[in-house]
CSV table of C-alpha atoms in Angstrom, one decimal:
chain,number,residue,atom,x,y,z
A,717,UNK,CA,-6.4,-16.2,7.8
A,718,UNK,CA,-3.3,-14.9,6.0
A,719,UNK,CA,-0.2,-13.3,7.3
A,720,UNK,CA,3.1,-11.9,6.0
A,721,UNK,CA,6.4,-11.9,7.8
A,722,UNK,CA,9.3,-9.7,6.6
A,723,UNK,CA,12.3,-11.2,8.3
A,724,UNK,CA,14.4,-8.0,8.4
A,725,UNK,CA,13.2,-4.6,9.5
A,726,UNK,CA,16.4,-3.0,8.1
A,727,UNK,CA,18.9,-4.1,5.4
A,728,UNK,CA,22.0,-2.2,4.6
A,729,UNK,CA,24.1,-2.8,1.5
A,730,UNK,CA,26.8,-1.1,-0.5
A,731,UNK,CA,26.1,0.3,-3.9
A,732,UNK,CA,26.7,-2.3,-6.6
A,733,UNK,CA,26.3,-5.3,-4.3
A,734,UNK,CA,23.3,-7.7,-4.3
A,735,UNK,CA,20.1,-7.0,-2.5
A,736,UNK,CA,18.0,-9.7,-0.7
A,737,UNK,CA,14.8,-8.8,1.2
A,738,UNK,CA,13.2,-11.8,2.8
A,739,UNK,CA,9.5,-12.5,3.1
A,740,UNK,CA,7.5,-15.5,4.3
A,741,UNK,CA,3.7,-15.8,4.0
A,742,UNK,CA,0.9,-17.9,5.1
A,743,UNK,CA,-2.4,-18.2,3.3
A,744,UNK,CA,-5.3,-20.6,3.1
A,745,UNK,CA,-5.7,-20.1,-0.6
A,746,UNK,CA,-3.4,-19.9,-3.6
A,747,UNK,CA,-2.1,-16.4,-2.9
A,748,UNK,CA,-1.3,-13.4,-5.0
A,749,UNK,CA,1.9,-11.9,-3.7
A,750,UNK,CA,3.2,-8.5,-4.2
A,751,UNK,CA,6.2,-6.4,-3.5
A,752,UNK,CA,5.6,-2.6,-3.2
A,753,UNK,CA,8.3,0.1,-2.7
A,754,UNK,CA,7.8,3.3,-0.9
A,755,UNK,CA,10.2,6.2,-1.1
A,756,UNK,CA,10.1,8.9,1.6
A,757,UNK,CA,6.9,10.8,1.6
A,758,UNK,CA,5.6,9.0,-1.5
A,759,UNK,CA,2.9,6.5,-2.2
A,760,UNK,CA,3.4,2.8,-2.8
A,761,UNK,CA,4.7,1.7,-6.2
A,762,UNK,CA,4.1,-1.8,-7.4
A,763,UNK,CA,7.4,-3.6,-8.1
A,764,UNK,CA,6.1,-7.0,-9.1
A,765,UNK,CA,3.3,-9.5,-8.6
A,766,UNK,CA,3.1,-13.3,-8.4
A,767,UNK,CA,-0.1,-14.9,-9.6
A,768,UNK,CA,1.0,-18.6,-10.2
A,769,UNK,CA,1.9,-18.2,-13.9
A,770,UNK,CA,5.6,-18.4,-13.2
A,771,UNK,CA,7.5,-18.9,-9.9
A,772,UNK,CA,10.2,-16.4,-10.9
A,773,UNK,CA,8.7,-13.0,-11.3
A,774,UNK,CA,10.6,-10.1,-12.9
A,775,UNK,CA,9.7,-6.6,-11.9
A,776,UNK,CA,10.7,-3.0,-12.5
A,777,UNK,CA,14.1,-1.5,-11.9
A,778,UNK,CA,15.9,-4.9,-12.1
A,779,UNK,CA,14.1,-6.5,-9.1
A,780,UNK,CA,12.8,-10.0,-9.2
A,781,UNK,CA,11.2,-12.4,-6.7
A,782,UNK,CA,10.9,-16.2,-6.5
A,783,UNK,CA,7.9,-17.9,-5.2
A,784,UNK,CA,8.7,-21.1,-3.3
A,785,UNK,CA,5.6,-22.9,-2.1
A,786,UNK,CA,7.5,-25.5,-0.1
A,787,UNK,CA,9.2,-22.7,1.9
A,788,UNK,CA,6.2,-20.3,1.8
A,789,UNK,CA,8.6,-17.7,0.8
A,790,UNK,CA,8.7,-14.8,-1.7
A,791,UNK,CA,12.1,-13.2,-1.4
A,792,UNK,CA,13.0,-10.0,-3.4
A,793,UNK,CA,16.4,-9.8,-5.0
A,794,UNK,CA,18.4,-7.4,-7.2
A,795,UNK,CA,21.9,-8.3,-8.5
A,796,UNK,CA,23.3,-4.8,-8.0
A,797,UNK,CA,22.0,-2.1,-5.7
A,798,UNK,CA,21.7,1.5,-6.8
A,799,UNK,CA,21.5,4.5,-4.5
A,800,UNK,CA,18.0,5.2,-5.8
A,801,UNK,CA,16.9,1.8,-4.4
A,802,UNK,CA,17.0,3.2,-0.9
A,803,UNK,CA,13.4,3.0,0.3
A,804,UNK,CA,10.9,1.0,2.4
A,805,UNK,CA,9.8,-2.3,0.8
A,806,UNK,CA,6.5,-4.0,1.7
A,807,UNK,CA,5.7,-7.7,1.0
A,808,UNK,CA,2.0,-8.1,0.6
A,809,UNK,CA,-0.5,-11.0,0.2
A,810,UNK,CA,-3.9,-10.7,-1.3
A,811,UNK,CA,-6.9,-12.4,0.2
A,812,UNK,CA,-8.2,-14.2,-2.9
A,813,UNK,CA,-10.6,-16.2,-0.8
A,814,UNK,CA,-12.7,-13.1,-0.3
A,815,UNK,CA,-14.4,-11.0,-2.9
A,816,UNK,CA,-12.9,-7.8,-1.7
A,817,UNK,CA,-9.3,-8.8,-2.3
A,818,UNK,CA,-8.0,-7.3,1.0
A,819,UNK,CA,-4.3,-6.9,1.2
A,820,UNK,CA,-2.2,-8.0,4.2
A,821,UNK,CA,1.0,-6.1,4.5
A,822,UNK,CA,4.3,-7.1,6.1
A,823,UNK,CA,5.8,-4.6,8.5
A,824,UNK,CA,8.2,-3.4,5.9
A,825,UNK,CA,12.0,-3.6,5.3
A,826,UNK,CA,14.0,-0.4,5.2
A,827,UNK,CA,16.7,-0.7,2.6
A,828,UNK,CA,19.7,1.6,3.0
A,829,UNK,CA,22.3,1.8,0.2
A,830,UNK,CA,25.8,3.0,1.1
A,831,UNK,CA,28.0,4.7,-1.4
B,1109,UNK,CA,0.7,10.3,-16.4
B,1110,UNK,CA,-0.7,10.4,-13.0
B,1111,UNK,CA,-3.4,7.7,-12.5
B,1112,UNK,CA,-4.3,8.1,-8.9
B,1113,UNK,CA,-4.1,11.7,-7.7
B,1114,UNK,CA,-4.3,12.9,-4.2
B,1115,UNK,CA,-4.8,16.5,-3.1
B,1116,UNK,CA,-3.3,18.2,-1.3
B,1117,UNK,CA,0.0,16.4,-0.8
B,1118,UNK,CA,0.5,18.1,2.5
B,1119,UNK,CA,-2.3,19.2,4.8
B,1120,UNK,CA,-2.0,21.0,8.1
B,1121,UNK,CA,-5.1,21.3,10.4
B,1122,UNK,CA,-5.8,22.3,13.9
B,1123,UNK,CA,-6.9,19.9,16.7
B,1124,UNK,CA,-10.7,19.4,16.3
B,1125,UNK,CA,-11.0,21.3,13.0
B,1126,UNK,CA,-12.6,19.2,10.2
B,1127,UNK,CA,-10.5,18.3,7.2
B,1128,UNK,CA,-11.2,16.7,3.9
B,1129,UNK,CA,-8.7,14.8,1.8
B,1130,UNK,CA,-9.3,14.2,-1.9
B,1131,UNK,CA,-8.5,11.3,-4.3
B,1132,UNK,CA,-9.2,11.1,-8.0
B,1133,UNK,CA,-8.4,8.5,-10.5
B,1134,UNK,CA,-8.1,8.3,-14.3
B,1135,UNK,CA,-8.2,4.5,-14.4
B,1136,UNK,CA,-12.0,4.1,-14.2
B,1137,UNK,CA,-11.5,1.4,-11.5
B,1138,UNK,CA,-14.6,0.5,-9.6
B,1139,UNK,CA,-13.0,-0.1,-6.3
B,1140,UNK,CA,-11.3,2.7,-4.2
B,1141,UNK,CA,-9.6,2.3,-0.9
B,1142,UNK,CA,-8.4,4.6,1.9
B,1143,UNK,CA,-5.5,3.7,4.1
B,1144,UNK,CA,-3.8,5.3,7.1
B,1145,UNK,CA,-0.1,4.9,7.4
B,1146,UNK,CA,1.7,6.1,10.6
B,1147,UNK,CA,5.4,6.6,10.7
B,1148,UNK,CA,7.5,3.4,10.1
B,1149,UNK,CA,4.3,1.3,9.9
B,1150,UNK,CA,2.5,-0.6,7.2
B,1151,UNK,CA,-0.6,1.0,5.7
B,1152,UNK,CA,-3.9,0.2,7.6
B,1153,UNK,CA,-7.1,-0.1,5.7
B,1154,UNK,CA,-9.8,2.3,6.8
B,1155,UNK,CA,-12.6,1.5,4.3
B,1156,UNK,CA,-13.3,1.0,0.7
B,1157,UNK,CA,-15.9,1.5,-1.9
B,1158,UNK,CA,-17.0,-1.2,-4.4
B,1159,UNK,CA,-18.7,1.0,-6.9
B,1160,UNK,CA,-21.1,2.9,-4.6
B,1161,UNK,CA,-21.1,0.3,-1.9
B,1162,UNK,CA,-19.3,1.5,1.2
B,1163,UNK,CA,-17.4,-1.0,3.3
B,1164,UNK,CA,-16.1,0.1,6.7
B,1165,UNK,CA,-13.4,-1.8,8.6
B,1166,UNK,CA,-14.6,-2.8,12.0
B,1167,UNK,CA,-11.9,-0.9,13.8
B,1168,UNK,CA,-12.1,2.4,11.9
B,1169,UNK,CA,-13.1,5.2,14.3
B,1170,UNK,CA,-16.4,7.0,13.7
B,1171,UNK,CA,-14.3,10.2,13.3
B,1172,UNK,CA,-13.5,9.0,9.8
B,1173,UNK,CA,-16.0,9.2,7.1
B,1174,UNK,CA,-15.9,8.9,3.3
B,1175,UNK,CA,-17.8,10.0,0.3
B,1176,UNK,CA,-17.7,8.8,-3.3
B,1177,UNK,CA,-19.8,11.1,-5.5
B,1178,UNK,CA,-18.8,9.3,-8.7
B,1179,UNK,CA,-16.4,6.7,-10.1
B,1180,UNK,CA,-13.5,9.1,-10.4
B,1181,UNK,CA,-13.5,10.8,-7.0
B,1182,UNK,CA,-13.4,9.7,-3.4
B,1183,UNK,CA,-13.1,11.9,-0.3
B,1184,UNK,CA,-11.9,11.2,3.3
B,1185,UNK,CA,-13.4,13.4,5.9
B,1186,UNK,CA,-12.0,13.6,9.4
B,1187,UNK,CA,-14.6,15.2,11.5
B,1188,UNK,CA,-12.6,16.2,14.6
B,1189,UNK,CA,-8.9,15.4,14.0
B,1190,UNK,CA,-6.9,14.5,17.1
B,1191,UNK,CA,-3.1,14.5,17.4
B,1192,UNK,CA,-3.2,10.7,16.9
B,1193,UNK,CA,-4.7,11.1,13.4
B,1194,UNK,CA,-1.5,12.7,12.1
B,1195,UNK,CA,-0.3,10.3,9.4
B,1196,UNK,CA,0.1,9.7,5.7
B,1197,UNK,CA,-3.3,8.9,4.1
B,1198,UNK,CA,-3.1,6.8,1.0
B,1199,UNK,CA,-5.8,6.3,-1.6
B,1200,UNK,CA,-5.7,3.2,-3.9
B,1201,UNK,CA,-7.8,1.8,-6.7
B,1202,UNK,CA,-8.3,-1.5,-8.4
B,1203,UNK,CA,-10.3,-3.0,-11.2
B,1204,UNK,CA,-11.2,-6.7,-11.5
B,1205,UNK,CA,-7.9,-8.1,-10.5
B,1206,UNK,CA,-6.4,-7.9,-7.0
B,1207,UNK,CA,-3.7,-5.4,-7.9
B,1208,UNK,CA,-4.1,-2.1,-6.1
B,1209,UNK,CA,-2.6,1.1,-7.5
B,1210,UNK,CA,-1.7,3.7,-4.9
B,1211,UNK,CA,-1.7,7.5,-5.1
B,1212,UNK,CA,1.2,9.6,-3.8
B,1213,UNK,CA,-0.5,10.1,-0.4
B,1214,UNK,CA,-1.4,13.1,1.7
B,1215,UNK,CA,0.7,13.9,4.7
B,1216,UNK,CA,-1.6,15.2,7.5
B,1217,UNK,CA,-0.2,17.3,10.3
B,1218,UNK,CA,-2.5,18.1,13.3
B,1219,UNK,CA,-1.4,21.1,15.5
């Protein structure tokens, strides 16, 4: 069985300051890990994906995430927050052990960016 | 260039009145998914199609049905919507990798 824990339900930062959204996972297999972003009343947009090629993954809009197997973590960071980054962020693990690649979602972290 | 399209974006229906939500894709992906997302929650998988093979999640209510007439289109039918079915409904697709691509969603309101 696999699971995802997003350690913060809400993170608030000031514009221009760094962003850190924390995610821990458990998986019986070598996981694929994703970060998706969801703006209000919109669908989920893929930010980045880890597949084992490199532990530091760069995504869109200046986001990146580092896979740390020893800590079972996949935290999302951005050096400088922008107002447009305000959204819900989901950390997701894929069930590579099954043929259907089911996704397990974290509960989400709401990012607020203050001017 | 929209790749996963959902129509309508907002749907209002009455309690008990059947409703159909639509999803289409231009990616030619063989797998399509339907998720239900309630307010401030993560998406919950309802079912998915692998080509024409339908796969229902064990806890998906019988009130929810789906059709996939061809590769490009997939429909979600709610036979008798209740107030608890008000949610965002998300369609997603994938090809051979495990990356899913989501549509913009349909927000369903039940009066």
